[in-house]
Tab-separated table of C-alpha atoms and ligand atoms in Angstrom:
chain	number	residue	atom	x	y	z
Y	1	MET	CA	309.784	-27.515	23.552
Y	2	LYS	CA	307.830	-25.234	25.908
Y	3	LEU	CA	308.167	-21.462	25.599
Y	4	TYR	CA	307.313	-19.275	28.612
Y	5	ARG	CA	306.967	-15.509	28.943
Y	6	SER	CA	307.991	-14.469	32.405
Y	7	ILE	CA	308.658	-11.234	34.280
Y	8	ASP	CA	312.301	-12.343	34.089
Y	9	GLY	CA	312.298	-12.747	30.289
Y	10	VAL	CA	311.796	-15.589	27.856
Y	11	ILE	CA	312.347	-19.147	29.107
Y	12	LEU	CA	312.522	-22.461	27.265
Y	13	GLU	CA	311.829	-25.879	28.788
Y	14	ASN	CA	312.987	-29.129	27.332
Y	15	GLU	CA	312.340	-32.264	29.406
Y	16	LYS	CA	312.308	-30.369	32.718
Y	17	VAL	CA	315.516	-28.414	31.969
Y	18	PHE	CA	314.935	-24.646	31.861
Y	19	LYS	CA	317.023	-22.106	29.943
Y	20	SER	CA	316.625	-18.374	29.605
Y	21	ILE	CA	317.014	-17.034	26.066
Y	22	GLN	CA	317.415	-13.560	24.575
Y	23	ILE	CA	315.015	-12.387	21.890
Y	24	ASP	CA	315.855	-9.300	19.893
Y	25	THR	CA	312.376	-8.752	18.453
Y	26	SER	CA	308.893	-8.239	19.907
Y	27	TRP	CA	307.056	-11.303	21.247
Y	28	ASN	CA	304.750	-11.107	18.211
Y	29	ASP	CA	307.595	-11.197	15.696
Y	30	PHE	CA	309.346	-13.896	17.671
Y	31	ILE	CA	306.440	-16.362	17.660
Y	32	ASP	CA	304.884	-15.449	14.299
Y	33	ARG	CA	307.064	-17.697	12.173
Y	34	GLU	CA	306.366	-20.964	10.432
Y	35	ASP	CA	309.729	-22.401	11.557
Y	36	LEU	CA	309.139	-21.593	15.247
Y	37	HIS	CA	310.098	-25.092	16.386
Y	38	SER	CA	313.489	-25.045	14.663
Y	39	ALA	CA	314.082	-21.432	15.785
Y	40	LEU	CA	313.553	-22.592	19.384
Y	41	MET	CA	315.925	-25.534	18.906
Y	42	SER	CA	318.620	-23.057	17.791
Y	43	ALA	CA	317.837	-20.660	20.674
Y	44	TRP	CA	318.094	-23.595	23.102
Y	45	LYS	CA	321.755	-24.104	22.173
Y	46	GLU	CA	322.583	-20.493	23.104
Y	47	GLY	CA	320.409	-20.409	26.261
Y	48	GLN	CA	321.626	-20.019	29.852
Y	49	VAL	CA	320.602	-22.868	32.175
Y	50	LEU	CA	318.330	-21.749	35.035
Y	51	HIS	CA	319.557	-23.869	37.939
Y	52	ASP	CA	316.646	-22.808	40.158
Y	53	GLY	CA	314.132	-23.909	37.522
Y	54	LEU	CA	311.000	-21.953	36.666
Y	55	ASP	CA	309.305	-19.537	39.075
Y	56	GLU	CA	305.641	-20.203	38.243
Y	57	ASN	CA	304.578	-17.103	40.180
Y	58	ARG	CA	306.347	-14.891	37.648
Y	59	LEU	CA	304.745	-16.196	34.465
Y	60	LEU	CA	302.972	-13.883	32.032
Y	61	THR	CA	300.280	-14.684	29.473
Y	62	PRO	CA	301.985	-16.098	26.341
Y	63	ILE	CA	300.324	-13.473	24.165
Y	64	GLY	CA	301.489	-10.227	22.546
Y	65	SER	CA	298.990	-8.072	20.696
Y	66	GLN	CA	297.168	-11.004	19.058
Y	67	GLU	CA	293.404	-11.427	19.237
Y	68	ILE	CA	291.816	-14.518	20.758
Y	69	TRP	CA	289.033	-16.162	18.777
Y	70	ALA	CA	287.051	-19.245	19.761
Y	71	ALA	CA	285.176	-22.106	18.152
Y	72	GLY	CA	282.000	-23.486	19.726
Y	73	VAL	CA	279.901	-26.644	19.759
Y	74	THR	CA	282.826	-28.756	18.583
Y	75	TYR	CA	282.103	-31.552	21.095
Y	76	HIS	CA	278.864	-33.513	21.472
Y	77	SER	CA	278.719	-32.631	25.192
Y	78	SER	CA	278.723	-28.898	24.375
Y	79	ARG	CA	275.975	-29.397	21.757
Y	80	LEU	CA	273.726	-31.158	24.307
Y	81	ALA	CA	274.375	-28.581	27.062
Y	82	ARG	CA	273.663	-25.601	24.784
Y	83	MET	CA	270.467	-27.146	23.402
Y	84	GLU	CA	269.218	-27.674	26.972
Y	85	GLU	CA	270.140	-24.181	28.254
Y	86	SER	CA	268.475	-22.353	25.341
Y	87	LYS	CA	265.394	-24.512	24.800
Y	88	ASP	CA	263.040	-21.996	26.482
Y	89	ALA	CA	264.428	-19.256	24.226
Y	90	GLY	CA	263.908	-21.430	21.131
Y	91	GLY	CA	267.641	-21.581	20.432
Y	92	GLY	CA	268.206	-25.349	20.908
Y	93	ASP	CA	267.906	-26.129	17.220
Y	94	PHE	CA	270.678	-23.673	16.252
Y	95	TYR	CA	273.258	-25.580	18.300
Y	96	SER	CA	272.260	-28.900	16.803
Y	97	ARG	CA	272.436	-27.430	13.304
Y	98	VAL	CA	275.853	-25.847	13.771
Y	99	TYR	CA	277.249	-29.098	15.178
Y	100	GLY	CA	276.374	-30.877	11.941
Y	101	ALA	CA	276.982	-28.009	9.494
Y	102	ASP	CA	280.034	-27.583	7.242
Y	103	ARG	CA	280.698	-24.117	8.655
Y	104	PRO	CA	281.723	-24.194	12.344
Y	105	GLU	CA	280.684	-21.663	14.963
Y	106	ILE	CA	283.590	-19.210	15.347
Y	107	PHE	CA	283.387	-16.051	17.417
Y	108	PHE	CA	285.616	-13.256	18.651
Y	109	LYS	CA	286.588	-13.983	22.258
Y	110	ALA	CA	289.062	-11.500	23.745
Y	111	THR	CA	291.751	-8.892	23.340
Y	112	PRO	CA	295.035	-9.371	25.255
Y	113	ALA	CA	293.920	-6.720	27.785
Y	114	ARG	CA	290.844	-8.805	28.664
Y	115	THR	CA	292.935	-11.954	29.102
Y	116	VAL	CA	294.622	-13.132	32.289
Y	117	GLY	CA	297.701	-15.300	32.679
Y	118	PRO	CA	298.727	-18.165	34.990
Y	119	GLY	CA	297.872	-17.753	38.669
Y	120	LYS	CA	295.771	-14.634	38.088
Y	121	GLU	CA	292.126	-13.839	38.822
Y	122	PHE	CA	289.558	-13.940	36.042
Y	123	ARG	CA	286.079	-12.426	36.243
Y	124	ILE	CA	282.499	-13.595	36.067
Y	125	ARG	CA	279.821	-11.058	35.146
Y	126	LYS	CA	277.902	-9.355	37.935
Y	127	ASP	CA	274.718	-9.401	35.798
Y	128	SER	CA	274.931	-13.176	35.307
Y	129	THR	CA	273.537	-15.926	37.556
Y	130	TRP	CA	275.117	-18.991	35.943
Y	131	ASP	CA	278.837	-18.978	35.084
Y	132	VAL	CA	281.213	-21.690	33.993
Y	133	PRO	CA	284.825	-22.147	32.967
Y	134	GLU	CA	285.401	-23.835	29.602
Y	135	PRO	CA	288.733	-25.691	29.342
Y	136	GLU	CA	289.870	-25.545	25.724
Y	137	LEU	CA	292.904	-26.532	23.726
Y	138	THR	CA	294.056	-23.224	22.264
Y	139	LEU	CA	296.013	-23.032	19.025
Y	140	PHE	CA	298.585	-20.427	18.158
Y	141	VAL	CA	298.379	-19.834	14.415
Y	142	THR	CA	300.916	-17.721	12.487
Y	143	SER	CA	299.818	-14.856	10.248
Y	144	SER	CA	300.378	-17.258	7.333
Y	145	GLY	CA	297.809	-19.687	8.818
Y	146	LYS	CA	300.115	-22.416	10.183
Y	147	ILE	CA	299.487	-23.943	13.621
Y	148	VAL	CA	302.885	-23.783	15.352
Y	149	GLY	CA	301.977	-23.852	19.038
Y	150	TYR	CA	299.400	-24.825	21.633
Y	151	THR	CA	298.358	-23.534	25.029
Y	152	ALA	CA	295.555	-24.098	27.521
Y	153	GLY	CA	292.640	-21.666	27.469
Y	154	ASN	CA	289.617	-20.921	29.601
Y	155	ASP	CA	286.647	-19.563	27.620
Y	156	VAL	CA	284.834	-18.209	30.709
Y	157	SER	CA	281.124	-18.052	29.864
Y	158	SER	CA	277.826	-16.805	31.258
Y	159	ARG	CA	275.343	-19.579	30.586
Y	160	SER	CA	272.378	-17.578	31.926
Y	161	ILE	CA	272.956	-14.784	29.387
Y	162	GLU	CA	273.780	-17.142	26.497
Y	163	GLY	CA	270.734	-19.301	27.368
Y	164	GLU	CA	268.347	-16.357	27.450
Y	165	ASN	CA	268.900	-15.622	23.773
Y	166	PRO	CA	271.628	-16.911	21.399
Y	167	LEU	CA	272.002	-13.329	20.107
Y	168	TYR	CA	273.434	-12.425	23.511
Y	169	LEU	CA	276.497	-14.617	22.840
Y	170	PRO	CA	278.984	-11.695	22.615
Y	171	GLN	CA	277.882	-10.483	26.063
Y	172	ALA	CA	278.072	-14.009	27.500
Y	173	LYS	CA	281.598	-14.452	26.190
Y	174	THR	CA	283.430	-11.108	26.062
Y	175	PHE	CA	283.967	-8.811	29.052
Y	176	ASP	CA	286.889	-7.747	31.253
Y	177	GLY	CA	288.874	-10.743	32.530
Y	178	CYS	CA	286.849	-13.205	30.415
Y	179	ALA	CA	289.716	-15.395	29.184
Y	180	CYS	CA	292.704	-17.211	30.675
Y	181	LEU	CA	295.719	-18.476	28.716
Y	182	GLY	CA	298.876	-20.330	29.658
Y	183	PRO	CA	301.036	-21.541	31.253
Y	184	CYS	CA	303.295	-21.741	28.155
Y	185	LEU	CA	303.283	-22.009	24.410
Y	186	TYR	CA	303.988	-25.661	23.632
Y	187	VAL	CA	305.818	-25.876	20.315
Y	188	PRO	CA	306.216	-29.500	19.201
Y	189	GLU	CA	307.887	-30.742	16.046
Y	190	GLU	CA	304.733	-32.687	15.106
Y	191	PRO	CA	301.052	-31.729	15.626
Y	192	LEU	CA	299.538	-32.605	19.007
Y	193	SER	CA	298.217	-36.171	19.201
Y	194	SER	CA	294.432	-36.673	18.975
Y	195	LYS	CA	294.763	-38.832	22.106
Y	196	THR	CA	295.750	-35.746	24.160
Y	197	LYS	CA	293.769	-35.574	27.417
Y	198	ILE	CA	292.150	-32.423	28.825
Y	199	GLU	CA	291.175	-32.348	32.491
Y	200	MET	CA	289.507	-29.678	34.619
Y	201	THR	CA	289.226	-29.532	38.394
Y	202	ILE	CA	287.441	-26.842	40.399
Y	203	GLU	CA	288.142	-26.368	44.112
Y	204	ARG	CA	286.126	-24.289	46.576
Y	205	SER	CA	287.506	-23.528	50.057
Y	206	GLY	CA	290.082	-26.309	49.590
Y	207	SER	CA	287.603	-29.049	48.516
Y	208	GLU	CA	287.049	-30.365	45.016
Y	209	VAL	CA	283.577	-29.415	43.757
Y	210	PHE	CA	283.965	-30.508	40.131
Y	211	SER	CA	286.297	-32.685	38.095
Y	212	ASP	CA	286.022	-34.192	34.627
Y	213	GLN	CA	288.144	-35.061	31.649
Y	214	THR	CA	287.925	-35.506	27.910
Y	215	SER	CA	290.339	-35.973	25.010
Y	216	LEU	CA	290.890	-34.397	21.624
Y	217	GLU	CA	289.493	-37.597	20.088
Y	218	GLN	CA	286.042	-36.355	21.177
Y	219	MET	CA	286.388	-33.181	19.110
Y	220	LYS	CA	284.220	-33.297	15.981
Y	221	ARG	CA	286.357	-30.969	13.860
Y	222	SER	CA	290.100	-30.894	13.260
Y	223	PRO	CA	292.214	-27.897	14.318
Y	224	GLU	CA	293.120	-27.347	10.639
Y	225	GLU	CA	289.448	-27.204	9.620
Y	226	LEU	CA	288.742	-24.552	12.293
Y	227	VAL	CA	291.778	-22.527	11.208
Y	228	SER	CA	290.784	-22.657	7.548
Y	229	PHE	CA	287.374	-21.127	8.379
Y	230	LEU	CA	288.917	-18.537	10.710
Y	231	PHE	CA	291.271	-17.344	7.979
Y	232	ARG	CA	288.544	-17.009	5.334
Y	233	GLU	CA	288.303	-13.282	4.602
Y	234	THR	CA	290.163	-12.319	7.812
Y	235	SER	CA	293.878	-11.664	8.287
Y	236	PHE	CA	295.807	-11.697	11.549
Y	237	PRO	CA	299.014	-9.629	11.688
Y	238	GLY	CA	301.280	-11.271	14.295
Y	239	GLY	CA	299.133	-14.427	14.255
Y	240	VAL	CA	296.097	-15.362	16.345
Y	241	PHE	CA	295.043	-17.613	19.231
Y	242	LEU	CA	292.069	-19.904	18.600
Y	243	MET	CA	290.241	-21.696	21.423
Y	244	THR	CA	288.852	-24.937	20.007
Y	245	GLY	CA	285.691	-25.458	22.088
Y	246	THR	CA	284.874	-27.238	25.305
Y	247	GLY	CA	284.224	-30.941	25.791
Y	248	ILE	CA	283.710	-30.527	29.549
Y	249	VAL	CA	280.498	-28.924	30.788
Y	250	PRO	CA	279.628	-28.896	34.521
Y	251	GLY	CA	276.022	-29.888	35.381
Y	252	THR	CA	273.150	-27.405	35.462
Y	253	ASP	CA	273.452	-27.156	39.270
Y	254	PHE	CA	277.001	-25.776	39.091
Y	255	THR	CA	277.966	-22.131	38.938
Y	256	LEU	CA	281.339	-20.533	39.676
Y	257	MET	CA	281.788	-18.503	42.859
Y	258	ALA	CA	284.354	-15.924	43.960
Y	259	GLU	CA	287.695	-17.491	45.005
Y	260	ASP	CA	287.064	-20.816	43.213
Y	261	LYS	CA	290.312	-22.311	41.953
Y	262	VAL	CA	290.132	-23.620	38.377
Y	263	SER	CA	292.872	-25.968	37.138
Y	264	ILE	CA	292.989	-26.933	33.479
Y	265	GLU	CA	295.505	-29.592	32.583
Y	266	ILE	CA	296.293	-30.466	28.990
Y	267	GLU	CA	298.706	-33.302	28.413
Y	268	SER	CA	302.097	-32.127	27.059
Y	269	ILE	CA	301.214	-28.458	27.689
Y	270	GLY	CA	300.861	-28.351	31.486
Y	271	THR	CA	298.383	-26.940	33.995
Y	272	LEU	CA	296.783	-23.502	33.860
Y	273	ILE	CA	295.580	-22.420	37.313
Y	274	ASN	CA	293.347	-19.376	37.863
Y	275	PHE	CA	291.005	-18.036	40.521
Y	276	VAL	CA	287.604	-16.360	40.322
Y	277	GLY	CA	287.911	-12.723	41.366
Y	278	HIS	CA	285.410	-10.703	43.417
X	301	DO4	O1	277.599	-21.295	21.204
X	301	DO4	C1	277.998	-21.161	22.293
X	301	DO4	C2	279.394	-21.250	22.722
X	301	DO4	C3	279.995	-22.583	22.552
X	301	DO4	C4	281.319	-22.721	23.174
X	301	DO4	O2	281.948	-21.778	23.615
X	301	DO4	C5	281.934	-24.057	23.253
X	301	DO4	O3	281.348	-25.050	22.786
X	301	DO4	O4	283.038	-24.146	23.778
X	302	MG	MG1	283.854	-22.367	24.577
């Protein structure tokens, strides 16, 4: 079942059939429940069929007041790229060590106000010279620590700032318009398969300038392992979104430019499309 937040209300999708449903609580209370999948199955029965389908131009970010956190260096490709970008700053070794360590890299990524939804513009920093999108499976975890949903996320990053000094990571990662989420919250009965594919395409002036894909099989850590570290000593009223790291890293000659179109497709979830703002 896919759950959308739209300007027109809350919409469910089941095998390409769309229904609008009423919720009598806040978005946070509605999604922060361990039995979300069965709650959606019940809501489906009461829903009103939308004969015109889904208007993708009216979708909102599937987030309430939750924070977004992110894990890093969870794929070998990210480990190699980070070691290369920070070698002059002496940071290469840290990335290699965190890749092999018990404790994963987990950092605060964004507040809802710094996050953009489907079809919207995200930002790259004006004081950065090398910027990339990072397509990441993003978990929705209840306040009790259970993964009940998935969405696509873009952990927009400044590689020039991060590469200058690993201590600059918060500035490379967190700024206005630094994260994209959507298009829906995918709420399956069973956890997402490890075979799930993730694909990213970047278009500039109508032509493809980058495309690559990976799968969750390439991820070194399990979603549950990342969640267990995130919840150590930290609580999340209303639940939390957790980006799980990128396995797709454009080459060193690529940097994002204003108006680029970034499409992130995750099997079963759908495609999150965003544009680089000015
Ligand atoms: O340590 C730098 C950030 C890593 C990251 O965001 C990723 O691997 O996705
Ligand atoms: Mg990332």
